[in-house]
Protein backbone atom coordinates (compact mmCIF):
# COMPACT_ATOMS: atom_id res chain seq x y z
CA MET A 1 -9.16 9.04 27.51
CA GLU A 2 -6.40 10.03 25.29
CA ILE A 3 -6.16 9.30 21.41
CA TRP A 4 -2.54 9.41 19.49
CA ILE A 5 -3.42 10.52 16.13
CA ASN A 6 -1.92 11.51 13.21
CA PRO A 7 -4.13 13.72 11.39
CA ALA A 8 -3.42 12.86 7.97
CA CYS A 9 -4.21 9.23 8.67
CA SER A 10 -7.89 8.12 7.31
CA LYS A 11 -8.24 5.38 10.32
CA CYS A 12 -7.34 8.49 13.02
CA ARG A 13 -10.17 10.46 11.43
CA SER A 14 -12.63 7.68 11.82
CA ALA A 15 -12.07 7.07 15.21
CA LEU A 16 -12.57 10.86 16.06
CA THR A 17 -15.50 11.05 14.19
CA LEU A 18 -16.71 7.92 15.86
CA LEU A 19 -15.86 9.16 19.68
CA ASP A 20 -17.58 12.36 18.50
CA ALA A 21 -20.67 11.19 17.53
CA GLU A 22 -20.50 8.88 20.88
CA GLY A 23 -19.94 12.20 23.03
CA ALA A 24 -16.57 10.52 24.13
CA ASP A 25 -14.44 12.91 26.37
CA TYR A 26 -11.06 12.58 25.33
CA THR A 27 -7.68 14.40 24.71
CA VAL A 28 -5.71 14.50 21.07
CA ARG A 29 -2.10 13.66 21.02
CA ARG A 30 -0.66 14.42 17.86
CA TYR A 31 2.01 12.01 18.22
CA LEU A 32 4.13 13.34 15.10
CA GLU A 33 4.66 16.99 16.88
CA ASP A 34 4.14 15.75 20.28
CA VAL A 35 6.45 12.35 20.42
CA PRO A 36 6.46 9.83 23.23
CA SER A 37 9.62 9.17 25.18
CA PRO A 38 10.46 5.75 25.37
CA ASP A 39 8.88 5.31 28.98
CA GLU A 40 5.55 6.34 27.44
CA ILE A 41 5.79 3.77 24.92
CA ARG A 42 6.48 1.09 27.63
CA GLN A 43 3.66 2.48 29.51
CA VAL A 44 1.25 2.16 26.24
CA LEU A 45 2.87 -0.87 25.29
CA GLY A 46 1.88 -2.41 29.26
CA ARG A 47 -1.44 -1.00 28.59
CA LEU A 48 -2.01 -2.83 25.37
CA GLY A 49 -0.15 -6.08 26.72
CA LEU A 50 1.47 -5.60 23.34
CA GLU A 51 5.38 -6.04 22.53
CA PRO A 52 7.00 -2.85 20.54
CA TRP A 53 7.27 -5.09 17.03
CA ASP A 54 3.27 -5.31 17.64
CA ILE A 55 3.13 -1.55 16.94
CA THR A 56 5.63 -0.53 14.36
CA ARG A 57 4.63 -0.01 10.86
CA THR A 58 7.04 -1.98 8.97
CA GLN A 59 6.28 -0.85 5.42
CA GLU A 60 7.08 2.58 6.52
CA ALA A 61 10.28 3.84 4.45
CA VAL A 62 12.30 4.68 7.65
CA ALA A 63 11.46 1.25 8.66
CA LYS A 64 13.22 -0.55 5.56
CA GLU A 65 15.81 1.84 5.69
CA LEU A 66 16.80 0.51 9.69
CA GLY A 67 15.86 -2.86 9.01
CA VAL A 68 13.59 -3.43 11.64
CA LYS A 69 12.07 -6.47 9.85
CA ASP A 70 15.28 -8.46 10.24
CA TRP A 71 15.32 -7.40 14.18
CA ALA A 72 14.61 -9.87 16.79
CA ARG A 73 11.46 -10.01 18.19
CA ASP A 74 12.69 -11.49 21.58
CA ALA A 75 13.15 -9.69 25.51
CA GLY A 76 16.65 -8.59 24.47
CA ASP A 77 15.91 -6.35 21.35
CA ARG A 78 12.72 -4.71 23.00
CA ASP A 79 14.51 -1.31 24.16
CA ARG A 80 15.87 -1.38 20.70
CA TRP A 81 12.57 -1.50 19.16
CA ILE A 82 11.15 1.11 21.95
CA GLU A 83 14.14 3.29 21.22
CA ALA A 84 13.42 3.14 17.32
CA LEU A 85 9.59 4.12 17.90
CA ALA A 86 10.42 7.30 20.48
CA ALA A 87 13.33 8.36 17.34
CA HIS A 88 11.04 7.28 14.48
CA PRO A 89 7.43 7.86 15.62
CA LYS A 90 6.08 7.63 12.06
CA LEU A 91 6.67 3.89 13.18
CA ILE A 92 3.86 3.84 15.63
CA GLN A 93 0.67 1.94 14.25
CA ARG A 94 -2.18 4.56 14.92
CA PRO A 95 -4.35 5.64 16.37
CA ILE A 96 -3.63 4.21 20.11
CA ILE A 97 -6.40 5.26 22.54
CA THR A 98 -5.93 4.62 26.34
CA ALA A 99 -9.06 3.78 27.70
CA GLU A 100 -10.67 4.49 30.92
CA ASP A 101 -9.94 1.64 33.27
CA GLY A 102 -6.34 1.84 32.34
CA THR A 103 -6.08 -0.19 29.15
CA ALA A 104 -5.46 0.85 25.63
CA VAL A 105 -6.50 -0.43 22.19
CA VAL A 106 -5.17 0.28 18.73
CA GLY A 107 -8.30 1.66 16.96
CA ARG A 108 -7.84 0.61 13.76
CA SER A 109 -11.63 -0.31 13.45
CA GLU A 110 -14.74 0.78 14.69
CA GLU A 111 -14.99 -2.41 16.82
CA ALA A 112 -11.74 -1.46 18.37
CA VAL A 113 -12.97 2.21 18.94
CA ARG A 114 -16.18 0.93 20.56
CA ASP A 115 -14.08 -1.51 22.75
CA ALA A 116 -12.07 1.63 23.88
CA LEU A 117 -15.55 3.38 24.90
CA ALA A 118 -16.82 0.28 26.62
CA ARG A 119 -13.88 0.02 29.12
């Protein structure tokens, strides 16, 4: 199990606290420092069953600068979104937990983190 975190994020810290309380075996990836490649983002999206716009933090300043809210949300612009996430990892929703069964979840709630633990 791997968890992508931003240490400044309260949701990430809560997820880590819960994983520790449950004795989970996991690896931490500080994705702002160890930035995922476009291919890694594609893999995680596949595991999540989501599209890149589903995990984009559109309220971030850089998202507003890029104008992502106006980008098409379709197959034709999918790579544009992925490239933006790789170039500006602050846009990636967090925390993302890859589960043992090959799936992943965005662990923004205790329920989602427990779901990842159960997989």
